[in-house]
Coordinates of C-alpha atoms in Angstrom, one line a residue:
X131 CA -14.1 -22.6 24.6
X132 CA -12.0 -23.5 27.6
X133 CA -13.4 -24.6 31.3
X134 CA -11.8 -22.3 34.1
X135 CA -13.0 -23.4 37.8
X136 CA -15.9 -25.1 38.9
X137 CA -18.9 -25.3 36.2
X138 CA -18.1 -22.2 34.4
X139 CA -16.9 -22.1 30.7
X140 CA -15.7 -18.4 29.2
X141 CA -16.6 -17.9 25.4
X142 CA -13.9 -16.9 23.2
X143 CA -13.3 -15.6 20.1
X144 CA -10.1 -14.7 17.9
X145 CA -9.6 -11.3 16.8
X146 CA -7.8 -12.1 13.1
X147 CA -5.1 -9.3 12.4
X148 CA -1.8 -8.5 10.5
X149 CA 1.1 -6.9 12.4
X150 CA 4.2 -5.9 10.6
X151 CA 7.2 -7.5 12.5
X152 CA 9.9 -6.3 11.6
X153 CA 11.3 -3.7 8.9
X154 CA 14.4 -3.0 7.0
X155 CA 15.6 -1.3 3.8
X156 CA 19.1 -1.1 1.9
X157 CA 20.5 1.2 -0.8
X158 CA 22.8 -0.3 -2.9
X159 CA 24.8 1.2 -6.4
X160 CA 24.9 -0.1 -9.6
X161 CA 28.0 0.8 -11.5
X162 CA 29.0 -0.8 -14.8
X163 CA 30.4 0.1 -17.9
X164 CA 29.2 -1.3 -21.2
X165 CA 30.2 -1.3 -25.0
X166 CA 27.7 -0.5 -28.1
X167 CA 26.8 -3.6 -29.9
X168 CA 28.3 -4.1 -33.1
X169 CA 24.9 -3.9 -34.9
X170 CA 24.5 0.0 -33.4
X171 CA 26.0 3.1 -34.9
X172 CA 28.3 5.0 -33.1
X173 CA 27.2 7.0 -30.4
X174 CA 27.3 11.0 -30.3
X175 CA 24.4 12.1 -27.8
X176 CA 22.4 10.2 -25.6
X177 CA 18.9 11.9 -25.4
X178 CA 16.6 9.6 -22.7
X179 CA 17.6 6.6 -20.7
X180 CA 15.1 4.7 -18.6
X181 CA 15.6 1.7 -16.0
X182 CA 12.8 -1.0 -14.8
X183 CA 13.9 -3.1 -11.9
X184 CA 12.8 -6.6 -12.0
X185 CA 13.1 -9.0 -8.9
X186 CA 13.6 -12.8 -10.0
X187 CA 14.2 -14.3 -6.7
X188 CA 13.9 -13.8 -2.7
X189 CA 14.6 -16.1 -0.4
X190 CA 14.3 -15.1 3.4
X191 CA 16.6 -17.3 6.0
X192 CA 18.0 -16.6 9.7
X193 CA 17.1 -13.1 9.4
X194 CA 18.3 -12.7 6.2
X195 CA 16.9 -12.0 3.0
X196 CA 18.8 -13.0 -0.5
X197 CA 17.8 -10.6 -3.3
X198 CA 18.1 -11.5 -6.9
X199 CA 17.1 -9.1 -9.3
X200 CA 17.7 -7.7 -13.0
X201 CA 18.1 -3.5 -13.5
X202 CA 16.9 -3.1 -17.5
X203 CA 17.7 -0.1 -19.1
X204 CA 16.7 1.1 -22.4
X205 CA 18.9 4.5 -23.2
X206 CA 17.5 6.4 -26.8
X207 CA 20.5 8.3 -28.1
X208 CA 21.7 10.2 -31.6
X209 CA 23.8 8.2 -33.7
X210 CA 26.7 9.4 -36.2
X211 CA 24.6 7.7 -38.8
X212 CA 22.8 9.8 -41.3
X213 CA 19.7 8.1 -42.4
X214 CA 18.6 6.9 -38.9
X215 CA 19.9 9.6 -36.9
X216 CA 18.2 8.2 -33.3
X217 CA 19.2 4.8 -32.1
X218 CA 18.2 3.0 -29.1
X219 CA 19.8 0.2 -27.1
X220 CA 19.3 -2.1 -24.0
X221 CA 21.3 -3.7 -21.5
X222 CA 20.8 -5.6 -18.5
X223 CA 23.0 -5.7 -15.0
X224 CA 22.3 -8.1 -12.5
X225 CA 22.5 -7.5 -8.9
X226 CA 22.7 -10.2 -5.5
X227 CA 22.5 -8.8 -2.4
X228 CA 21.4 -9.9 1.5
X229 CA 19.5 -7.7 3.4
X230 CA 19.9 -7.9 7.4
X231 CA 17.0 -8.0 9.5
X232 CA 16.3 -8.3 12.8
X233 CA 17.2 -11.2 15.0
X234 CA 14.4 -13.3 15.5
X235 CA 12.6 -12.0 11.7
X236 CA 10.0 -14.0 10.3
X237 CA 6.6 -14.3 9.3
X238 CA 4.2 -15.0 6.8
X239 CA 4.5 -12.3 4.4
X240 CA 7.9 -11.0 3.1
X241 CA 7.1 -7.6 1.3
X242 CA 9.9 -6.3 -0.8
X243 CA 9.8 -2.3 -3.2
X244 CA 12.7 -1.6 -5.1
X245 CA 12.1 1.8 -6.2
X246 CA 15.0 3.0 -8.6
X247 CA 16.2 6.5 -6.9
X248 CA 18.6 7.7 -9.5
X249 CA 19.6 6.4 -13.1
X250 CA 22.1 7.9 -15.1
X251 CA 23.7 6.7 -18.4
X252 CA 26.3 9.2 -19.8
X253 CA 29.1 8.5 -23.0
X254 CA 32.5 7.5 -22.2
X255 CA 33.0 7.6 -26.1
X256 CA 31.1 6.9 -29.5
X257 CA 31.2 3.1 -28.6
X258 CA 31.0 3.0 -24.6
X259 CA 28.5 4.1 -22.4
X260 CA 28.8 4.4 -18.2
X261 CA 25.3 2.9 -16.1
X262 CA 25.1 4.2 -12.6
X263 CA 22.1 3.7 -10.8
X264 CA 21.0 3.8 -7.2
X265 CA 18.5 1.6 -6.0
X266 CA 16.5 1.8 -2.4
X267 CA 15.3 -1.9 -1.3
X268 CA 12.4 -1.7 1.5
X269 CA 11.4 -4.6 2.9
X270 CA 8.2 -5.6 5.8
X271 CA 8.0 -8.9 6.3
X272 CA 4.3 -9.1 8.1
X273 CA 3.0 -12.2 10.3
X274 CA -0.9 -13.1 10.6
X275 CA -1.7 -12.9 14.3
X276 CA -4.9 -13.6 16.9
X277 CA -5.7 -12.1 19.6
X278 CA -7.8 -14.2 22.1
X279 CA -10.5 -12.5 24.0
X280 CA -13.7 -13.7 26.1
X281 CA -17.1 -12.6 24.8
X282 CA -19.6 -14.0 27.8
X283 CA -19.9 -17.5 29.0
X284 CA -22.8 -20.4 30.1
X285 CA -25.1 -18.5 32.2
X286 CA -25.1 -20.5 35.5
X287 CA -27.1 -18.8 38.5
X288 CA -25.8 -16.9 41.1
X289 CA -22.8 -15.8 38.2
X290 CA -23.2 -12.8 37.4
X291 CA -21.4 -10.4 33.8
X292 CA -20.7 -7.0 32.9
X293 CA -19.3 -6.1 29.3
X294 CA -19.0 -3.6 26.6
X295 CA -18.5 -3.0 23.1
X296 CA -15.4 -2.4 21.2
X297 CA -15.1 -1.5 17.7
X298 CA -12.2 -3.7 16.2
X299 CA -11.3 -4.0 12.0
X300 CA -9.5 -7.7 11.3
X301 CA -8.4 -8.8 8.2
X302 CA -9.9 -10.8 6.2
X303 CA -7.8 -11.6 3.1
X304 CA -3.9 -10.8 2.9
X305 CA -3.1 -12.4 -0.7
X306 CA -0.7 -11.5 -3.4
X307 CA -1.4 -12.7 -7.0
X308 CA -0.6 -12.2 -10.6
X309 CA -2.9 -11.7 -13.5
X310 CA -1.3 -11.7 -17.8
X311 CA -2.1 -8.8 -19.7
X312 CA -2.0 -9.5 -23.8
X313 CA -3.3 -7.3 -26.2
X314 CA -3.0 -6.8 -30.3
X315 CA -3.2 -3.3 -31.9
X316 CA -3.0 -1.8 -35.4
X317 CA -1.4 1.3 -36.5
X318 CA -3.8 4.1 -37.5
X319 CA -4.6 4.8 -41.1
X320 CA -2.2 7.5 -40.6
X321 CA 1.0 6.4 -39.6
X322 CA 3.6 4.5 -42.1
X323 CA 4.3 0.8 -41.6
X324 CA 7.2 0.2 -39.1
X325 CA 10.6 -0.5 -40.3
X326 CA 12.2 -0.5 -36.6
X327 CA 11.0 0.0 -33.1
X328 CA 13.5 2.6 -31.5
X329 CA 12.4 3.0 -27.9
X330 CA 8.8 2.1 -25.9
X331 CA 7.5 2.6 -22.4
X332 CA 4.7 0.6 -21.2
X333 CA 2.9 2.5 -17.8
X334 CA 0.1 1.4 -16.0
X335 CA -2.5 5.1 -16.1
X336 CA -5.2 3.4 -14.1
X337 CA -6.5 0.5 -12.2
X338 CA -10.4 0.2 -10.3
X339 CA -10.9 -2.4 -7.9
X340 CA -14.0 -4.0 -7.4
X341 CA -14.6 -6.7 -4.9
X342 CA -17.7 -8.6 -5.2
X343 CA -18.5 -12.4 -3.5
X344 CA -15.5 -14.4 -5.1
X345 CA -13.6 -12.5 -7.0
X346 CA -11.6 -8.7 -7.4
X347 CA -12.6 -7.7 -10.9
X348 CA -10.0 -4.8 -12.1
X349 CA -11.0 -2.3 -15.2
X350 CA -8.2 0.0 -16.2
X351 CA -5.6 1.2 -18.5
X352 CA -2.3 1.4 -20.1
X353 CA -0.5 4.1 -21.8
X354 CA 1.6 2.8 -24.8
X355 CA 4.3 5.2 -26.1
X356 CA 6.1 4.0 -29.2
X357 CA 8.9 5.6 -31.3
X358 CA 9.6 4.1 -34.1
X359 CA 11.4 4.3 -38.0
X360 CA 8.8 4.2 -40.3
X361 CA 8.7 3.2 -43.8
X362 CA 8.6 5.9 -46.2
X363 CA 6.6 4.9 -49.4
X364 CA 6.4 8.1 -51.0
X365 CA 7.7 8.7 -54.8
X366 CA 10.6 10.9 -55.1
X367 CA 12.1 10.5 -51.3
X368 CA 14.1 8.2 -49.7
X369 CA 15.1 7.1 -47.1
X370 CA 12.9 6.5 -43.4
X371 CA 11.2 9.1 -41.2
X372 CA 10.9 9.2 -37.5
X373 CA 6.9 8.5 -35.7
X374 CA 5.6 8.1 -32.6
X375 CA 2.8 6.8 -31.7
X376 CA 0.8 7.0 -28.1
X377 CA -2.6 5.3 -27.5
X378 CA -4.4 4.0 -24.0
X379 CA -4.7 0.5 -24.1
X380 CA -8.4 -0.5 -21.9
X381 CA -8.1 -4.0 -19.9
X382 CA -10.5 -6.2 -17.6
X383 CA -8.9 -8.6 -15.4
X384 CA -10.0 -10.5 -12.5
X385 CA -8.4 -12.4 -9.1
X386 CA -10.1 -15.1 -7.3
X387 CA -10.6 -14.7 -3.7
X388 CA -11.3 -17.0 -0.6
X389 CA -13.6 -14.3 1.2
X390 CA -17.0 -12.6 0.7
X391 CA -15.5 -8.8 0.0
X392 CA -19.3 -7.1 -0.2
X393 CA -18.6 -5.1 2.8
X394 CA -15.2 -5.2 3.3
X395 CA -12.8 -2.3 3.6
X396 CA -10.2 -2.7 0.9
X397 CA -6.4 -1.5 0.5
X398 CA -5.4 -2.8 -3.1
X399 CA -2.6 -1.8 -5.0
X400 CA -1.2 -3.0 -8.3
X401 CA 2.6 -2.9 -10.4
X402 CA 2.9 -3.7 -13.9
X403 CA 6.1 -6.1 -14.4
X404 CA 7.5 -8.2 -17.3
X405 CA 6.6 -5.6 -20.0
X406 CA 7.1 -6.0 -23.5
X407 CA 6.0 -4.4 -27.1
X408 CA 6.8 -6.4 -30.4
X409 CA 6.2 -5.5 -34.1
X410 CA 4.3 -8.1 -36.1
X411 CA 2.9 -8.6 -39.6
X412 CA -0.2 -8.0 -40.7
X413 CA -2.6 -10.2 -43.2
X414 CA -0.4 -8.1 -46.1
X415 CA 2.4 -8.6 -44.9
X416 CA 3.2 -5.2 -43.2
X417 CA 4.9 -4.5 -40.1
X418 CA 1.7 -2.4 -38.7
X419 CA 0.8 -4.7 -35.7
X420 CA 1.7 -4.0 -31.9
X421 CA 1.2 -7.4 -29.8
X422 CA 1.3 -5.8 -25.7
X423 CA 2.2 -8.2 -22.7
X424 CA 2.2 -7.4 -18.9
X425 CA 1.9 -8.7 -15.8
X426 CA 0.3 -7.1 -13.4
X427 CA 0.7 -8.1 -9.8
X428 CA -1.5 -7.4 -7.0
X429 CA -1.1 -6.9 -3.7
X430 CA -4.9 -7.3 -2.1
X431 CA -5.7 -6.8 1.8
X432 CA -9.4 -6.7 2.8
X433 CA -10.6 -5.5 6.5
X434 CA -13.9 -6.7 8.4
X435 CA -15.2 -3.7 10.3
X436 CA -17.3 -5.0 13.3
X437 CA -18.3 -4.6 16.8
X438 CA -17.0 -6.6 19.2
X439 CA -18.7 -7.0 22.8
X440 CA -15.7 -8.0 25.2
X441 CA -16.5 -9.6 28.7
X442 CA -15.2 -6.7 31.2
X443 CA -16.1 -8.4 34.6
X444 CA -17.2 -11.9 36.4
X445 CA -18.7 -12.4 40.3
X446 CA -20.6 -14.7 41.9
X447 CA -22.7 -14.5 45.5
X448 CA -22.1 -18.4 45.8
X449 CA -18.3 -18.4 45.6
X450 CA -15.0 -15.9 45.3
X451 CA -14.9 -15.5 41.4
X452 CA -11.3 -13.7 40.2
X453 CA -11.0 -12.7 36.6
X454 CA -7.4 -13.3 35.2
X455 CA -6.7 -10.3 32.9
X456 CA -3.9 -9.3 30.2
X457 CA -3.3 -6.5 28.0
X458 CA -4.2 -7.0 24.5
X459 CA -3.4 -4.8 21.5
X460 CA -5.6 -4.8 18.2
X461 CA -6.2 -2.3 15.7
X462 CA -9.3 -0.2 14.2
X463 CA -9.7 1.9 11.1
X464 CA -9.2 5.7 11.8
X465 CA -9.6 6.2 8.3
X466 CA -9.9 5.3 4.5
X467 CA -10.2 8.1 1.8
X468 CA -8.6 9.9 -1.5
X469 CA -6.9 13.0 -1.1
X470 CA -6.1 15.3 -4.3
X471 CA -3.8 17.8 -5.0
X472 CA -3.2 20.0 -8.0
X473 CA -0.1 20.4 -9.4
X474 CA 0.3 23.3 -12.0
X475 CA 4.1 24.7 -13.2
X476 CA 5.5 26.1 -15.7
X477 CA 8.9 24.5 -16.3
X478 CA 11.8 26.2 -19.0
X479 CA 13.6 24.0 -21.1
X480 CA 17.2 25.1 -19.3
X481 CA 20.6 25.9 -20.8
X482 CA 21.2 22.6 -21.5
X483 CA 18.6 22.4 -24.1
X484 CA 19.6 23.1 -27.8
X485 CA 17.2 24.7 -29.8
X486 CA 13.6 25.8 -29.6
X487 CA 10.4 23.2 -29.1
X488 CA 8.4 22.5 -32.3
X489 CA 6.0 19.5 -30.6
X490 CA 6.0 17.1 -27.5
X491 CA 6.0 14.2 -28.2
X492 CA 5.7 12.4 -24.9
X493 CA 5.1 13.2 -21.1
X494 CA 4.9 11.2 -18.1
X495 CA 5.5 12.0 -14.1
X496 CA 5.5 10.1 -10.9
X497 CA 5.8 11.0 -7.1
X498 CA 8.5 10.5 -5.1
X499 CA 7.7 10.8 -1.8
X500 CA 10.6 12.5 0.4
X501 CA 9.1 12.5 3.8
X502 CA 5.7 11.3 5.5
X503 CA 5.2 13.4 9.1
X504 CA 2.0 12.3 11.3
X505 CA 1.1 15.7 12.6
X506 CA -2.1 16.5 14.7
X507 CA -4.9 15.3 13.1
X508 CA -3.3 14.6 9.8
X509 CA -0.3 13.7 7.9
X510 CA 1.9 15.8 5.9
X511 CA 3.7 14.6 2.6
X512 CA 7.2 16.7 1.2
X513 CA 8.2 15.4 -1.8
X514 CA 8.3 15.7 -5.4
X515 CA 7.0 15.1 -9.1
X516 CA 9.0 13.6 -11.1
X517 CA 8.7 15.0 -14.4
X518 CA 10.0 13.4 -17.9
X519 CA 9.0 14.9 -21.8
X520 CA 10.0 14.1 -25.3
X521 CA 10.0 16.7 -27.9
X522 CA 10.5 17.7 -30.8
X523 CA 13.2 20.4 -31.4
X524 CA 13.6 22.8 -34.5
X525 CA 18.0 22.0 -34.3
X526 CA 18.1 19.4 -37.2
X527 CA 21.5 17.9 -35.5
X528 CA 19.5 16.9 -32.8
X529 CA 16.1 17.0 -33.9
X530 CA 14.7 14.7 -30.8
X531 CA 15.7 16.0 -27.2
X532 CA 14.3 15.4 -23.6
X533 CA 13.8 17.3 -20.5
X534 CA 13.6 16.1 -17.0
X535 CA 12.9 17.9 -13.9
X536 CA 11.3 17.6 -10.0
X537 CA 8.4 19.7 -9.3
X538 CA 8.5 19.6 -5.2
X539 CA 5.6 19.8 -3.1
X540 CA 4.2 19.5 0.3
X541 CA 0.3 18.3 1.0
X542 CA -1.6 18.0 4.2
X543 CA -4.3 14.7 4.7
X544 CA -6.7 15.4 7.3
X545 CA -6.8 12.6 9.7
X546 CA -8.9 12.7 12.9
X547 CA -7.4 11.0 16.0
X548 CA -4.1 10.6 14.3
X549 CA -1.0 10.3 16.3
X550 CA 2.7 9.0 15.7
X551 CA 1.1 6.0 17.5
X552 CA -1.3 5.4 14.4
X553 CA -0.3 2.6 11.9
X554 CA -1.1 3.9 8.0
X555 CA -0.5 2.9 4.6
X556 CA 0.2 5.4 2.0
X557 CA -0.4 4.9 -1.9
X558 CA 0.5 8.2 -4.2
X559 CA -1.0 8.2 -7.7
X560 CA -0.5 10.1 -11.0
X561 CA -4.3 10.3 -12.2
X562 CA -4.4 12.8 -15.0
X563 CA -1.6 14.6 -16.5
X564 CA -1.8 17.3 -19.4
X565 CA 1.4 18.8 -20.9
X566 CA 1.5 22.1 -23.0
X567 CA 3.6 24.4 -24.9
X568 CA 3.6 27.6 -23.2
X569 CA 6.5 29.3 -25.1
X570 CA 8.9 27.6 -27.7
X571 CA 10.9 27.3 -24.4
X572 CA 8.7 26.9 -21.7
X573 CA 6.0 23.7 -21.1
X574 CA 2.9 24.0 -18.7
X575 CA 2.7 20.7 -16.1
X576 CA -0.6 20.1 -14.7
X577 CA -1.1 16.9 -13.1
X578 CA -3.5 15.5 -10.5
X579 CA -2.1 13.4 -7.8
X580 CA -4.5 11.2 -5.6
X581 CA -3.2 9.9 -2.5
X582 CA -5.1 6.9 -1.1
X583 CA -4.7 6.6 2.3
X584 CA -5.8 3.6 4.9
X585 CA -4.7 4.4 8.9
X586 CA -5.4 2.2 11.7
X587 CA -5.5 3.5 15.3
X588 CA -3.7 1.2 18.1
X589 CA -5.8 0.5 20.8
X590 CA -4.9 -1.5 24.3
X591 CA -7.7 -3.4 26.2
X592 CA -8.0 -5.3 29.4
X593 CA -9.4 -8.4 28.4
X594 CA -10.2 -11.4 30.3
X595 CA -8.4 -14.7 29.5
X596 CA -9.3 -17.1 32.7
X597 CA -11.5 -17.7 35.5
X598 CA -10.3 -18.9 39.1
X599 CA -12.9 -19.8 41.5
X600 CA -13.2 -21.4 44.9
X601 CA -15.9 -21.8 47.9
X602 CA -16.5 -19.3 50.3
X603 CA -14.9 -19.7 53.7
X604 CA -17.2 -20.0 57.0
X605 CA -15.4 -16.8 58.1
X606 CA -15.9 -14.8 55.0
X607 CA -19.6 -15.8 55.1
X608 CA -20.0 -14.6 58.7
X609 CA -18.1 -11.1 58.7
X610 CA -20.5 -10.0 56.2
X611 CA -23.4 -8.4 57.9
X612 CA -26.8 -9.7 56.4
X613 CA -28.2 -5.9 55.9
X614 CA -25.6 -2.3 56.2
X615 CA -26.4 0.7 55.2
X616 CA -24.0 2.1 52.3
X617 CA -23.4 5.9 51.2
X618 CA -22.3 6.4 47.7
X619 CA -18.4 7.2 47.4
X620 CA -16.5 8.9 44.3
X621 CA -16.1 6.4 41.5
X622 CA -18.8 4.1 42.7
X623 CA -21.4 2.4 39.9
X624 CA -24.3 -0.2 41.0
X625 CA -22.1 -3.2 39.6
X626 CA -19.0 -2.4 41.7
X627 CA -21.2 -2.0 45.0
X628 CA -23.3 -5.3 43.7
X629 CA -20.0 -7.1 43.1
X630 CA -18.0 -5.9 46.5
X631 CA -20.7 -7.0 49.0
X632 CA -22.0 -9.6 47.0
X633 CA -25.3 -8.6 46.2
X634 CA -26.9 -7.9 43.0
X635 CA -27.3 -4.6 41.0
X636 CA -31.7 -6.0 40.3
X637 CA -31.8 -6.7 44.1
X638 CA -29.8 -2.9 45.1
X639 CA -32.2 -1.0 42.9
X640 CA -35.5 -3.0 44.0
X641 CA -34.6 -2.3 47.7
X642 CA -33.7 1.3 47.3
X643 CA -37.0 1.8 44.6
X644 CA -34.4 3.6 41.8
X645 CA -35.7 3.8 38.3
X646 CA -32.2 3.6 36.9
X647 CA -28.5 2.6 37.9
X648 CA -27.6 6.6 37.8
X649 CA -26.7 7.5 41.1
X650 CA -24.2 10.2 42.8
X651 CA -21.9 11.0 45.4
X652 CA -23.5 10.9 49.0
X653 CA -26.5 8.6 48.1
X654 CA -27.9 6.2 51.1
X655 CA -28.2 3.0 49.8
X656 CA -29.8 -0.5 51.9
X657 CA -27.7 -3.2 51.1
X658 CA -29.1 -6.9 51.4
X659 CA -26.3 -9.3 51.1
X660 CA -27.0 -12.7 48.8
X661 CA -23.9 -14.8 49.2
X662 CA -24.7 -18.4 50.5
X663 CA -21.9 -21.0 50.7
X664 CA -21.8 -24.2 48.0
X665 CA -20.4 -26.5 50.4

């Protein structure tokens, strides 16, 4: 609360918001060659390779951000070896790079994606292999903001207010925290004890938010894929067999939170990091325990939707009362939903492939999102699905193969009110994917994508930010006339007449008996003035 002028004090409040400052993103190559361990058979075809890109430091400093990170690969490949034809290996390379931003960058919040664009891991010879890999680096660094505006102020006589109401969405939490995932599993009945774990992948399927008083409590899954050499106890055979293995793994975790999130609006997303799968020993002494570990990280924003009302304008009949105005810019919620699409194809194998399909082994997709274009009254996504199996093929020299493919699409969200003006926040999501043999050569995709949505709307405002007042002169007082007759002009309301011959719009109304403050162009109205000098 601050006093402007004599004996008046405006009420203010803050209008709590988070404004992106500035933005930036980088695409760098990762190029390195590297040999077979010793302890690996020889190379002859590499079936799957598959790359996770782990960040281990940021550090942001005169408008530049240092980037430390790791890109792990894991590449599953058919050796020369007779027993164990498939193999796997993994390899790390590390990257260091600064990313630019603008002069004058810095906030609160430095936001940082490194989405892997492209990985590719092909055989220079039986004992070599080549990593390329693109990565794209996007970083918003984001800075916690108020905007001050008056709400009313001490009611003094002769003072007189007009407002309104806005409607204005602040934030009330902006946190990013962490939360360890560890879980034990047991093989089936089924499947043989392990003898070695080829190749694993570790994907987060789901992931429901529930804010409460204290606390963000999260109930989802993962999907565990595991190939593995199995034991083969069986009389008469020797020797190890090839078996996968694919379960959900269910989890509850929970964040602690500053903020009561019953009615808040919520944009919460989640990454899984640090993954890893290990083979342990049971009570017997068998390899036929899994122990699981994650991370998952969380990236939590809640938003207060409320009303605001906003003091518009200030007079006074016993002294000149001149409201000092500025611009302000906030934000409110345009809109906060889950779209669907349906994706359904039927993808052949290709001339690459050797051999016919016996069984699939493993699917997965993701979205990669090409293009976002705010059209009017929605937003259109191009991009595509990113589409990876495992099978089984009937050629017994390469009796495990893999197809990958992009399934492009476009999709149209409905947004009201949206312009390129509006501010939006878009989160794709693989929800349910089902794969199929069609033919020996074909597979059906169907997958449902849900994209989760959260747009804000910028709006501009006068808003009042000081008082100046002073005394009426003797001259001002006596060029008013005491009583004038007043007809009604385009534009005109009660207040502004009220405030222009300083009157009052209680003491207009009374004199001119109107039952409301309605009136049109070309009314007669009797004007009393009710200014009177303080001095």
């Amino acid at each position: 609360m601050q006093k402007w002028g004599r004996g008046m004090e405006l009420k203010k409040c803050n209008i709590h918001m988070n404004k992106v400052k500035c933005r930036s993103n980088l695409q760098i190559t990762l190029d390195e060659d590297n040999n077979v361990p010793d302890t690996k058979a020889d190379m002859r075809h590499i079936i799957r390779e598959q790359g996770n890109v782990r960040v281990t430091e940021k550090k942001m400093s005169n408008g530049k951000l240092f980037v430390k990170g790791l890109l792990e690969y894991t590449v599953l490949y058919l050796s020369e070896r007779g027993e164990h034809q498939i193999e796997s290996l993994r390899g790390e390379i590390p990257f260091d790079e600064i990313i630019h931003m603008e002069d004058g960058c810095s906030g609160d919040t430095v936001c940082l994606r490194v989405d892997l664009e492209e990985l590719e891991v092909s055989m220079i010879h039986s004992r070599k292999i080549a990593v390329r890999s693109l990565l794209q680096l996007f970083v918003t660094v984001e800075e916690l903001y108020d905007e001050e505006a008056a709400i009313g102020m001490e009611e003094e006589a002769n003072v007189y207010m007009c407002s309104k109401r806005i409607p204005v969405t602040t934030i009330a939490l902006n946190q990013k925290d962490t939360s360890r995932l560890k879980e034990e599993l047991v093989l089936p009945a089924g499947k043989s004890n392990m003898e070695e774990m080829l190749y694993w992948e570790l994907d987060l399927k789901s992931a429901e938010a529930r804010v409460s008083n204290d606390q963000v409590a999260v109930k989802g899954e993962l999907l565990l894929f595991l190939l593995y050499q199995g034991e083969n106890n069986m009389e008469g055979r020797r020797g190890s067999e090839l078996e996968f293995y694919e379960t959900t793994i269910p989890f509850q975790t929970s964040y602690t939170i500053s903020v009561r999130g019953d009615e808040l609006v919520d944009d919460i997303s989640f990454m899984l990091n640090n993954e890893n799968v290990s083979i342990k020993q049971d009570e017997d002494g068998e390899a036929r325990l899994l122990e699981v570990e994650a991370v998952l990280e969380a990236d939590l924003k809640l938003y207060e939707e409320k009303e605001l009302e906003i003091l518009t304008d200030v007079y006074a009949t016993n002294q000149v009362v001149t409201p000092v105005r500025k611009e302000a810019q906030y934000e409110n919620l345009l809109l906060k939903n889950a779209s669907r699409m349906r994706v359904t194809e039927r993808v052949a194998l290709g001339e690459k492939s050797i051999g016919t399909m016996l069984q699939i082994c493993h699917g997965n997709a993701s979205v990669k999102i090409d293009e976002c274009k705010s059209v009017q009254d929605g937003l259109e996504v191009e991009g595509a699905l990113e589409v990876k199996l495992l099978y089984i093929s009937e050629e017994d020299e390469k009796p495990l193969q893999s197809l990958h493919t992009l399934i492009p699409f476009t999709h149209r969200i409905e947004v009201k009110g949206m312009n390129e003006q509006t501010i939006y926040d878009l989160k794709p999501v693989v929800a349910d994917t089902m794969f199929s043999m069609f033919r020996t050569d074909e597979v059906e995709v169907k997958a449902d994508v849900v994209f989760t949505l959260l747009a804000m709307e910028r709006k501009r405002e006068e808003m009042i930010e000081a008082l100046h007042c002073r005394p009426f002169g003797e001259e001002e007082i006596d060029a008013m006339p005491g009583i004038l007759g007043y007809r009604v002009q385009q534009g005109d309301s009660l207040w502004e007449i009220a405030k222009r011959y300083y009157t009052t719009v209680s003491e207009i109304m009374q004199m001119n008996e109107l039952t409301s403050e309605e009136i049109k162009v070309g009314d007669k109205l009797l004007l009393l003035k009710q200014m009177v000098s303080i001095l």
